[in-house]
Tab-separated table of C-alpha atoms in Angstrom:
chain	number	residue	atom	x	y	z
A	1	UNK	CA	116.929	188.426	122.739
A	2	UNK	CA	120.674	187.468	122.989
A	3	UNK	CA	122.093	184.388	121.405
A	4	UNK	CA	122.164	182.805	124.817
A	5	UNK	CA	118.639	183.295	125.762
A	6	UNK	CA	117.080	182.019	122.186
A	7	UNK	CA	119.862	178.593	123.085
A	8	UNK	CA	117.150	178.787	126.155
A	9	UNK	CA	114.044	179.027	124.614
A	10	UNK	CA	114.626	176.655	121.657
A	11	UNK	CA	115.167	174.031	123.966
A	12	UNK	CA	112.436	174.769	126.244
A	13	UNK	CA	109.632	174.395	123.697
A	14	UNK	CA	111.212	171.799	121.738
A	15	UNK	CA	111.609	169.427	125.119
A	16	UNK	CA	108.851	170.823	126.915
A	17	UNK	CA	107.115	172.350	124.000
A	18	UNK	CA	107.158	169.291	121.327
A	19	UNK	CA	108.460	172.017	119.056
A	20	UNK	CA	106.954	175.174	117.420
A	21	UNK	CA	104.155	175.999	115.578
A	22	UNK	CA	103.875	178.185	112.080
A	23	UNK	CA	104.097	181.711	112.998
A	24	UNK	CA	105.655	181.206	116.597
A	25	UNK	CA	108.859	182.985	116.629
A	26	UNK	CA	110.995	183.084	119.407
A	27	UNK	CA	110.140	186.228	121.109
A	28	UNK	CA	106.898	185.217	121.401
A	29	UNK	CA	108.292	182.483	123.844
A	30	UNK	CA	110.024	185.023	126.393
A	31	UNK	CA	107.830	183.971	128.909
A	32	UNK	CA	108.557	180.664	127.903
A	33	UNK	CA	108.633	178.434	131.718
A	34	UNK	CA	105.433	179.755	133.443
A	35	UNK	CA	103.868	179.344	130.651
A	36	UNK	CA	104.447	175.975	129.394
A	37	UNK	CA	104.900	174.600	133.113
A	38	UNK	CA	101.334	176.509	133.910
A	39	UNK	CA	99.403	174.994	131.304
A	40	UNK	CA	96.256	173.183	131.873
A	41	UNK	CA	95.611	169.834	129.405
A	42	UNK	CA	92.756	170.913	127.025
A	43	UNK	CA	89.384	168.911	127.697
A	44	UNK	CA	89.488	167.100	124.004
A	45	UNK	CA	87.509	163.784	124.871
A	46	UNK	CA	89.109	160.268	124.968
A	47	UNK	CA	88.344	158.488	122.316
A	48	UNK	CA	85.984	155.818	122.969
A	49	UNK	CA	86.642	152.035	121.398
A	50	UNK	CA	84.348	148.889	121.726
A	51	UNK	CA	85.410	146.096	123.178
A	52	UNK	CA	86.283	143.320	120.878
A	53	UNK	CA	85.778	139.826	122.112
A	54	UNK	CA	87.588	136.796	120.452
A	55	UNK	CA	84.793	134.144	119.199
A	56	UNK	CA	84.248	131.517	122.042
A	57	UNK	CA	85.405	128.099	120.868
A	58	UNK	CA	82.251	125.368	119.967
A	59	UNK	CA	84.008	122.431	120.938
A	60	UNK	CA	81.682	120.174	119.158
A	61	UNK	CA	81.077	122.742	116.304
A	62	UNK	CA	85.299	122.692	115.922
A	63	UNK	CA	84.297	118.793	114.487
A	64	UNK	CA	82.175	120.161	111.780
A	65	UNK	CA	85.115	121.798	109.482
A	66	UNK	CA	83.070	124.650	108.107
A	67	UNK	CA	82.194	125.513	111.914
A	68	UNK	CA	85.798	125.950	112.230
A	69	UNK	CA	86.516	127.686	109.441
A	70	UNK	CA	83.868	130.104	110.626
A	71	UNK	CA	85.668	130.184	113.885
A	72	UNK	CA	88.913	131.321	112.321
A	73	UNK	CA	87.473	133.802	110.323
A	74	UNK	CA	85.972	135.637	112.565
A	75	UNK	CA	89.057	135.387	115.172
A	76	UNK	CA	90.920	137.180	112.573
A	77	UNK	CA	88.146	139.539	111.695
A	78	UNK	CA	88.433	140.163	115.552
A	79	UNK	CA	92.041	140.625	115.255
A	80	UNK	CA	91.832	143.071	112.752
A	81	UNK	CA	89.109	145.325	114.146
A	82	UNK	CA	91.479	145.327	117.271
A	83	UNK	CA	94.232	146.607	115.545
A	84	UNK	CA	92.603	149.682	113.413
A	85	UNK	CA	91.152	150.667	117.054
A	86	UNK	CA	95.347	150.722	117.971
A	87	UNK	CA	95.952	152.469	114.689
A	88	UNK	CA	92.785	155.003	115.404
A	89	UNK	CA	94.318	155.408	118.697
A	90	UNK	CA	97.738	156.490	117.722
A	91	UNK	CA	96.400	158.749	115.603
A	92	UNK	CA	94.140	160.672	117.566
A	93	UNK	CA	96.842	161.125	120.402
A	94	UNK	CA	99.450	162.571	117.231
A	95	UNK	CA	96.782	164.449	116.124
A	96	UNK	CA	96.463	165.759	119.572
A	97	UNK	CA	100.179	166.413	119.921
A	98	UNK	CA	100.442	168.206	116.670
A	99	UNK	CA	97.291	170.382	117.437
A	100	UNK	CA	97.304	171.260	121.190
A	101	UNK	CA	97.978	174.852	122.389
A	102	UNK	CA	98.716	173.383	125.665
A	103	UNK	CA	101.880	171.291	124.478
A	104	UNK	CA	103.684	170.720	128.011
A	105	UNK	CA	100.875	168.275	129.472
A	106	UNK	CA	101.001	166.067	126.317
A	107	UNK	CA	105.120	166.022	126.268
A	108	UNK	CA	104.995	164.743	130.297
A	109	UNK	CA	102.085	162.101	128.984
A	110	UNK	CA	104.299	161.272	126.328
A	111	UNK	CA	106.945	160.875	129.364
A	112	UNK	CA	104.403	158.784	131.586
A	113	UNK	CA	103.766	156.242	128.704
A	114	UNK	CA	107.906	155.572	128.321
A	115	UNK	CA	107.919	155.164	132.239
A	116	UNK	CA	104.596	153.120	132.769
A	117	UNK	CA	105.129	151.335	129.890
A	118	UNK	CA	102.479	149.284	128.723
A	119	UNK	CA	101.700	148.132	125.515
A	120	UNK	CA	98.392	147.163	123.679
A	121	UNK	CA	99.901	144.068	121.986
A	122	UNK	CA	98.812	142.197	125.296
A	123	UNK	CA	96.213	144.219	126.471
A	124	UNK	CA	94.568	143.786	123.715
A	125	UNK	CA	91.856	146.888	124.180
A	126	UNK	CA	92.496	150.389	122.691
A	127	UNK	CA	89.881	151.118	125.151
A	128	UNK	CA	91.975	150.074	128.188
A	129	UNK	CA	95.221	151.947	126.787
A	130	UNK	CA	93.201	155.428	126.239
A	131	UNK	CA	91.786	154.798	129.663
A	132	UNK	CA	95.471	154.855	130.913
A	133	UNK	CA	96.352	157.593	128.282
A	134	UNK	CA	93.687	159.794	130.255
A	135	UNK	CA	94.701	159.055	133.558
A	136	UNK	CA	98.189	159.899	133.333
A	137	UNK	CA	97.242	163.714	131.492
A	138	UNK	CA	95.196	164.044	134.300
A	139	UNK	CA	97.847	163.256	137.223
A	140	UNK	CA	101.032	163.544	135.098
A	141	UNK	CA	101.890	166.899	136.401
A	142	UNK	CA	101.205	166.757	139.946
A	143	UNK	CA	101.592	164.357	142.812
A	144	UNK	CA	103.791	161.442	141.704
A	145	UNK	CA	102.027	159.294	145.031
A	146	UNK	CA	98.677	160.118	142.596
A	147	UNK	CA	99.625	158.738	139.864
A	148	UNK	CA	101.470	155.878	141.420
A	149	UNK	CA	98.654	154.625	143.283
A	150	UNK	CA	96.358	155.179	140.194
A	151	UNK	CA	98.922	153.305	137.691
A	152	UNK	CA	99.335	149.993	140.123
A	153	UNK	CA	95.306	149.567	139.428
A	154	UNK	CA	95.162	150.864	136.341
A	155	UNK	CA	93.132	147.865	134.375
A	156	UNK	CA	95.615	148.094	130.891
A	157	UNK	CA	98.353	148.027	133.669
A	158	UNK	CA	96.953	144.843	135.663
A	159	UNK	CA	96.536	143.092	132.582
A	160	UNK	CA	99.534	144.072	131.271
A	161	UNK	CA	101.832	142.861	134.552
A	162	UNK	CA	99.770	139.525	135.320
A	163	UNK	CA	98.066	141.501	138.417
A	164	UNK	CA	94.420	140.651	137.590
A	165	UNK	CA	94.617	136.700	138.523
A	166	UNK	CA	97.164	137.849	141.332
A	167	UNK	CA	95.375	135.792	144.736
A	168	UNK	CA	95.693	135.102	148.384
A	169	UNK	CA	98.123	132.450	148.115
A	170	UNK	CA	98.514	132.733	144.397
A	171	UNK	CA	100.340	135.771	144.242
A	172	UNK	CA	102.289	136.610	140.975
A	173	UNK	CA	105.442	138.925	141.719
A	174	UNK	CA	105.864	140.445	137.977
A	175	UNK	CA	103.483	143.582	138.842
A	176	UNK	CA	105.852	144.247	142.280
A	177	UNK	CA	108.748	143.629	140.966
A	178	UNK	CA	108.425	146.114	138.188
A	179	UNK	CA	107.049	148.277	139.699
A	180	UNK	CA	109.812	148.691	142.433
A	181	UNK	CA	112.169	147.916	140.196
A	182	UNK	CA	110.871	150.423	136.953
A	183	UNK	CA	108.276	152.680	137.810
A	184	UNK	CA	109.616	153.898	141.310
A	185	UNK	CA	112.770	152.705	143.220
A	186	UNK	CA	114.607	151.582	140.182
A	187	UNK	CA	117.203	149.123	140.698
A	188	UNK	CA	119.141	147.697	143.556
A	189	UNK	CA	116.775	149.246	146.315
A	190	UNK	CA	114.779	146.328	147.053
A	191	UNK	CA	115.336	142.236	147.655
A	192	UNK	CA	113.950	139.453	146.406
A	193	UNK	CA	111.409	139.062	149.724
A	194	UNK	CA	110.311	142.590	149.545
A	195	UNK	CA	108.896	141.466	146.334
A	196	UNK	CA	107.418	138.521	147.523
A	197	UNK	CA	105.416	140.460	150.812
A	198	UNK	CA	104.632	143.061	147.697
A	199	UNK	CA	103.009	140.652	145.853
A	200	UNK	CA	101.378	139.753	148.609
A	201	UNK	CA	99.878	143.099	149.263
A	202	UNK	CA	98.802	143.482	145.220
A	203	UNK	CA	96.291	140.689	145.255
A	204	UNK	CA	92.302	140.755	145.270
A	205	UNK	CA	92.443	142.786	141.679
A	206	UNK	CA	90.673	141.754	138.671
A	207	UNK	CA	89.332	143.484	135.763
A	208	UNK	CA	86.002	143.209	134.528
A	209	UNK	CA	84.475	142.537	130.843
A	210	UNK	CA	83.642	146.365	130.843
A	211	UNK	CA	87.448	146.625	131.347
A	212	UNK	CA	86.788	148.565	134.846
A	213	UNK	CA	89.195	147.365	137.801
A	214	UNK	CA	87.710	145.502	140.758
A	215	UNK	CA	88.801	144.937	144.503
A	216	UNK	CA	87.841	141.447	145.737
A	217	UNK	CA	88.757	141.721	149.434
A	218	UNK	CA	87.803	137.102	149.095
A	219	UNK	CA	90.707	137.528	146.958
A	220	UNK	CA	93.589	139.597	148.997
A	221	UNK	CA	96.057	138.649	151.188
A	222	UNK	CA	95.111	140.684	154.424
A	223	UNK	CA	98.615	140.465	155.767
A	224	UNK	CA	100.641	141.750	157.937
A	225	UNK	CA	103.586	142.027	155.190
A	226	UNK	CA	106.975	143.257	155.787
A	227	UNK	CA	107.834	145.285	152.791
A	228	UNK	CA	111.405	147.297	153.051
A	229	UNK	CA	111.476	147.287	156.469
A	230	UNK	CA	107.618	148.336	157.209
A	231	UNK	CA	105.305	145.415	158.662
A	232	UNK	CA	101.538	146.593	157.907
A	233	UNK	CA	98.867	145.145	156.494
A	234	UNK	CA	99.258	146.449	153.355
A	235	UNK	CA	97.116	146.980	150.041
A	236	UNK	CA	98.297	148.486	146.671
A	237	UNK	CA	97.342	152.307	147.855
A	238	UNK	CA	99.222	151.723	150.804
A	239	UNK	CA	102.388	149.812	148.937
A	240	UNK	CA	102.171	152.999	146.366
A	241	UNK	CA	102.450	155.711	149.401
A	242	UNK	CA	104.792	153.244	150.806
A	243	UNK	CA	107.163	153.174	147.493
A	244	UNK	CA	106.742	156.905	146.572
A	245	UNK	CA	108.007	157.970	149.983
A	246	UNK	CA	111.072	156.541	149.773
A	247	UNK	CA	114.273	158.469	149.257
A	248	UNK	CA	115.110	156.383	146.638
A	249	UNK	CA	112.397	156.926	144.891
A	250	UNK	CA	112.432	160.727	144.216
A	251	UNK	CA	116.159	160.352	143.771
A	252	UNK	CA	114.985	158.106	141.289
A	253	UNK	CA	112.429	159.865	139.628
A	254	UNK	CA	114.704	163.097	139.355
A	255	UNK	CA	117.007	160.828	137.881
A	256	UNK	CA	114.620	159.625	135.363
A	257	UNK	CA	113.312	163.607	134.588
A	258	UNK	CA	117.030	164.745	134.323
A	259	UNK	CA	117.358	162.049	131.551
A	260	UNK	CA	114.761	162.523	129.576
A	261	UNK	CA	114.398	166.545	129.524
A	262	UNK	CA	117.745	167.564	130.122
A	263	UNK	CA	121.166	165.580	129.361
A	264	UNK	CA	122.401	162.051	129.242
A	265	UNK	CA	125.083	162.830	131.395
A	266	UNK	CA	123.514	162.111	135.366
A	267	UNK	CA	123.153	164.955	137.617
A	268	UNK	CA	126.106	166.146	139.960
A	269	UNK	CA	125.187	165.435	143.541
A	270	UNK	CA	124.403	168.611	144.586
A	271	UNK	CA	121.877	169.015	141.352
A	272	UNK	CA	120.394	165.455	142.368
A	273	UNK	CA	119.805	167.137	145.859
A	274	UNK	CA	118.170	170.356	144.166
A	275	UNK	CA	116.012	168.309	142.304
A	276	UNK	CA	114.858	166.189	145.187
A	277	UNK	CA	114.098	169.231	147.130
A	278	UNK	CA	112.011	170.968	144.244
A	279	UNK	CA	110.024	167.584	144.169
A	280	UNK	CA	109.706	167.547	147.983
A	281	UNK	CA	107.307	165.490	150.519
A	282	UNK	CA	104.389	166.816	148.034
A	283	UNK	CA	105.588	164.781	145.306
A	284	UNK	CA	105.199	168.004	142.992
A	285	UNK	CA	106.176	166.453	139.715
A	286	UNK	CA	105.597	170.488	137.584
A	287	UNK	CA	107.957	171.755	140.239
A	288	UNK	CA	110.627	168.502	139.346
A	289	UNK	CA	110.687	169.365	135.817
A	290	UNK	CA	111.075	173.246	136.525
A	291	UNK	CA	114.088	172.696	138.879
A	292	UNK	CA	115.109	170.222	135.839
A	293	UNK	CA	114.991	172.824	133.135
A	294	UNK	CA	116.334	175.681	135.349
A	295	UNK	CA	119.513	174.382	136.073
A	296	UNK	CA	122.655	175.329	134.537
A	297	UNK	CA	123.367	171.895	132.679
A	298	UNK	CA	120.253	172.756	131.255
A	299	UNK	CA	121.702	175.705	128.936
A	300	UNK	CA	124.686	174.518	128.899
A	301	UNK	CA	126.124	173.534	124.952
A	302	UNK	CA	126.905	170.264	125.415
A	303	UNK	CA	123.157	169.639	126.874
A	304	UNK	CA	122.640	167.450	123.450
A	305	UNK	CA	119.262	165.031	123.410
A	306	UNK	CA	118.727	162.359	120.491
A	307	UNK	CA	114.940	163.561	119.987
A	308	UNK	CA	112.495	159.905	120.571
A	309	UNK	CA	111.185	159.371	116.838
A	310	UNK	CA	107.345	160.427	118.094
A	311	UNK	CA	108.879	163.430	119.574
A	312	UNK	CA	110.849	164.166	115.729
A	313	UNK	CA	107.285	163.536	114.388
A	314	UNK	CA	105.099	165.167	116.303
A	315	UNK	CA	107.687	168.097	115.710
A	316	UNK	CA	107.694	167.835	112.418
A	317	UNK	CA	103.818	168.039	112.152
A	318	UNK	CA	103.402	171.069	114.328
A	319	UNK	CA	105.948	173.029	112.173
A	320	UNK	CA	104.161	171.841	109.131
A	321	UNK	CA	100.371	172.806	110.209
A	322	UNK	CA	99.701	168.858	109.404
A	323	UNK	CA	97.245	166.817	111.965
A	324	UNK	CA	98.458	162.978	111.431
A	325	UNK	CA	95.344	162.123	110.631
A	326	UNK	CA	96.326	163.889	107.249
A	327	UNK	CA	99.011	162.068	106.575
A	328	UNK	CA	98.852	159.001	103.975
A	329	UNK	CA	97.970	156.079	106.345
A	330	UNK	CA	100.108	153.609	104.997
A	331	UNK	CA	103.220	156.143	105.275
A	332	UNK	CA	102.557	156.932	108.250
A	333	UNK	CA	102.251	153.402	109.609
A	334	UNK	CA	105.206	152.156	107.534
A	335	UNK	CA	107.367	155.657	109.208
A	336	UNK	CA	106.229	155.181	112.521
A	337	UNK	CA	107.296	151.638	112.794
A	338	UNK	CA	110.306	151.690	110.130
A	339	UNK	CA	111.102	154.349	113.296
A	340	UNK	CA	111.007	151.886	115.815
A	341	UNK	CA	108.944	153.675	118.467
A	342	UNK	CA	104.899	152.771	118.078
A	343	UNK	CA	102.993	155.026	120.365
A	344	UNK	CA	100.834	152.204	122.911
A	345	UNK	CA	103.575	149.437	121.703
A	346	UNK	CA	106.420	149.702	123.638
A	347	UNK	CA	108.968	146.798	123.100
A	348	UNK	CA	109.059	145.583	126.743
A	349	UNK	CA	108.206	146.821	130.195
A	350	UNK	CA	111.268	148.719	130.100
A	351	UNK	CA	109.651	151.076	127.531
A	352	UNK	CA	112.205	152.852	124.538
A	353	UNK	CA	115.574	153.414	124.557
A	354	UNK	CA	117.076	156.892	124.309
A	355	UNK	CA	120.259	158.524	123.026
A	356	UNK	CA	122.065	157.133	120.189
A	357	UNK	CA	120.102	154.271	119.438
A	358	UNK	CA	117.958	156.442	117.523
A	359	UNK	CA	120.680	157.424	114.774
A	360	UNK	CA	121.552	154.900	112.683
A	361	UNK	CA	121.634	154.783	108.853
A	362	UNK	CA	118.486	152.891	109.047
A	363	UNK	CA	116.481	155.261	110.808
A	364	UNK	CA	118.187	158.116	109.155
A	365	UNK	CA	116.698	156.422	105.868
A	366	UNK	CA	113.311	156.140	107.489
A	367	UNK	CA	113.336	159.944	108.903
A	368	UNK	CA	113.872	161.023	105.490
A	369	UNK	CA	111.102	158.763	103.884
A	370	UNK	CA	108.420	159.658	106.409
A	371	UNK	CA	109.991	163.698	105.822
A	372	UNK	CA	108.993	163.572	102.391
A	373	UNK	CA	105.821	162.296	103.032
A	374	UNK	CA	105.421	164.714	105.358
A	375	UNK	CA	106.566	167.761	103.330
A	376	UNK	CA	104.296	166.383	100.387
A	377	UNK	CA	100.956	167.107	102.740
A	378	UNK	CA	101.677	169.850	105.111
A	379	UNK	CA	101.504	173.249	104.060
A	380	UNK	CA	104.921	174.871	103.224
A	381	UNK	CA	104.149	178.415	102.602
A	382	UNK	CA	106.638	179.683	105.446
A	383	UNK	CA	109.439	178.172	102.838
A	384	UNK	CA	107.881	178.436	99.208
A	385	UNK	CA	106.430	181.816	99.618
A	386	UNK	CA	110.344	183.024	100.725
A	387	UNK	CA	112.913	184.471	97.591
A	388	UNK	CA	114.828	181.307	96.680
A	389	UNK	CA	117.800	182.795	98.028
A	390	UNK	CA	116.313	182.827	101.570
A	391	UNK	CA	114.563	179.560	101.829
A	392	UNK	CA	116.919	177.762	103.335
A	393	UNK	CA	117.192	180.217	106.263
A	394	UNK	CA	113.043	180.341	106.411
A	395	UNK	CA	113.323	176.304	106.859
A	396	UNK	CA	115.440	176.831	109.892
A	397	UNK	CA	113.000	179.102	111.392
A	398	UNK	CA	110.006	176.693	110.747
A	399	UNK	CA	111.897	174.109	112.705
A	400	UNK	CA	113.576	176.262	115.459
A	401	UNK	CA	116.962	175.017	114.152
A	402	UNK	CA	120.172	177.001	113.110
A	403	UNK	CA	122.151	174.966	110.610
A	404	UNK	CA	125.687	174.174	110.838
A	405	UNK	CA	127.878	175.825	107.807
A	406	UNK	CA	128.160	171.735	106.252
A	407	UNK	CA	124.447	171.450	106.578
A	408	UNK	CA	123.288	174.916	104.771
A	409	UNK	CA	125.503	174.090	101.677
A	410	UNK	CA	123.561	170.849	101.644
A	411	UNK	CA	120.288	172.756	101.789
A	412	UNK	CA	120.850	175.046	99.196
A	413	UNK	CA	120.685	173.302	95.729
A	414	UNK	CA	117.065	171.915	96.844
A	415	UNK	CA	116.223	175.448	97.604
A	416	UNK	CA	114.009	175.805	94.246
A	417	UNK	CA	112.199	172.827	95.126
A	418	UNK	CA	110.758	173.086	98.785
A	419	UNK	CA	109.337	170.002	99.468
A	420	UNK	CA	112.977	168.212	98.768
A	421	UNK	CA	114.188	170.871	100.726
A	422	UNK	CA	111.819	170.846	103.506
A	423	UNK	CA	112.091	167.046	103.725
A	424	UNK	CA	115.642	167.075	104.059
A	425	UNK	CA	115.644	170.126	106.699
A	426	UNK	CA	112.854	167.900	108.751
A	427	UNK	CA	115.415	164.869	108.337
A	428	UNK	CA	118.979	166.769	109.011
A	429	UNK	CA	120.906	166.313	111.837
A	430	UNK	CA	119.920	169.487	113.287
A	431	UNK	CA	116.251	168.454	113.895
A	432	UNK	CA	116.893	165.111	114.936
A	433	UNK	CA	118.633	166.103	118.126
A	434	UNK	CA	117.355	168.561	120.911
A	435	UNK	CA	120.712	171.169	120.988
């Protein structure tokens, strides 16, 4: 395999990939696009979580001040069992990043949950997030009209966006707006009316205690609205084909795929038209990706990606054989959020950043605490059981990395100690971009 072609491969299974596993050398990648594009999401189970219901208030017991008391206690109690649910959550999904033999379906969930971003802070139900976790696997690879239409009812989603209360002549706009806006137009493509007739057409949802989504025709505008030019009576399956069929929106979709898989720098025009052609009236979001990843810019050297912090992690745990669920909790809580990037807490609608607000000292500092811990639990035989001399090469082929001349002379003096070594290899600046 020429230099060139391992360039290729590298970045194909670290950005489609999530990174290699122990004993997964290049080579064994030649075949590297049909078969991470062609892989089917394993059938591991959702977790199941119980709802948790905040105490109703006693009005008249809230005079008696041990009745309150009682009432606070077990609000927080309810609190807490909600967040160790979100904790149990994030785990399982790392776990199932770090694990999977089908790694491409979980990287373009992992995409999904930065573009549909919704966070469990206000949804308040782990339940409702791995609901949304599943359905995006499921579609995430295939028609982009699909998944639309299955994200704009999506309960965590309704919740999420103020769409559950949304009524015939009680509309709220925040669910239209971003999802024109965010999730498939993007900006500038719409007016402040074609939100309003949107909003119209998203009422008549609610969600239910069992956290299932409901259609209350009582409840829904029947129209006609005028959305972007069309007049139709419209509901939220017919506003999603309506949005997804836009030229704007695969132009911005590709747009969105481009940034996240291949370079920061935006497609040339007649790339932007090649993608938009791969993704074509089927919405094919497997054939997007693979006219993505098989364009030049895609090899090309200056093709540089900051890698997301879960992304660096979940890397970082496949190299090292090490589920998360083995990982010290409290490190791996305190790492993931000294990171900045909780898995079902994104910071806004908007979802995480990407690029260079990833490398600061601070989060350099944090890569390299959550590295140690890290190296300290996984199993580093591919390193220790190497002649000193060699180790520091052997910890560039556990992470798929080659080291810059600077970076290898600050390798070697850990060499005799391979967890300082592997810790810093895991936190260089080799592994923290995608090159």
């Amino acid at each position: 395999m020429s230099v060139s072609e391992q360039v290729a491969v590298r970045r194909l299974r670290q950005r489609l990939g999530l990174g290699p596993r122990p004993g997964e050398p290049d080579a064994a990648f030649a075949p590297t696009l049909d078969a991470l594009l062609g892989a089917a999401p394993d059938t591991a189970p959702t977790p199941a979580f119980p709802e948790v219901a905040d105490p109703a208030t006693n009005d008249s017991a809230a005079k008696n001040n041990s009745a309150t008391k009682n009432d606070t206690a077990a609000k927080k109690a309810a609190r807490q069992q909600r967040a160790e649910q979100a904790r149990q959550l994030t785990v399982w999904w790392l776990d199932r990043m770090a694990t999977t033999t089908a790694p491409f379906p979980e990287r373009l969930t992992w995409f999904w949950h930065g573009h549909f971003a919704t966070s469990v802070q206000k949804v308040r139900s782990a339940a409702l997030m791995a609901g949304q976790n599943a359905t995006q696997r499921r579609l995430g690879g295939g028609d982009f009209r699909a998944l639309a239409a299955a994200m704009i009812v999506d309960p965590a989603m309704l919740i999420w966006l103020d769409g559950r209360g949304s009524s015939v002549g009680k509309p709220n706009e925040n669910l239209a707006r971003e999802y024109m806006e965010l999730f498939t137009l993007g900006v500038g493509h719409y007016s402040e009316d074609d939100v309003r007739q949107a909003a119209r057409a998203l009422t008549g949802w609610t969600v239910n205690a069992d956290g299932t989504a409901t259609f209350r025709p009582p409840r829904h505008d029947p129209g006609p609205e005028t959305v972007l030019g069309d007049t139709a009576p419209f509901d939220a399956p017919g506003l999603a084909d309506l949005l997804t069929g836009r030229p704007e929106s695969a132009a911005f979709l590709a747009g969105r795929v481009w940034a996240r898989f291949v370079s920061d720098t935006p497609p040339d025009p007649a790339t932007l038209d090649g993608l938009v052609a791969a993704y074509g009236p089927q919405r094919n979001v497997t054939a997007l990706v693979r006219a993505a990843v098989s364009a030049p810019a895609f090899t090309d050297p200056a093709s540089v990606l900051v890698r997301e912090p879960v992304l660096w992690l979940v890397g970082a745990l496949r190299a090292l054989g090490l589920p998360a669920s083995r990982v010290p909790a409290a490190a791996l809580r305190s790492g993931i959020r000294g990171l900045g990037q909780e898995p079902f807490a994104p910071p806004s609608v908007g979802g995480w950043p990407a690029g260079t607000p990833w490398l600061t000292t601070a989060a350099a500092l944090e890569r390299l605490r959550l590295a140690e811990a890290l190296a300290a639990a996984g199993d580093l035989s591919p390193v220790a059981d190497q002649p000193q001399a060699q180790r520091v090469d052997a910890a560039a082929a556990l992470l798929g990395v080659t080291w810059t001349g600077r970076t290898a002379a600050a390798l070697r003096p850990l060499a005799a100690r391979p967890p300082q070594l592997v810790a810093a290899a895991l936190a260089s600046p080799e592994n923290t971009v995608s090159a």
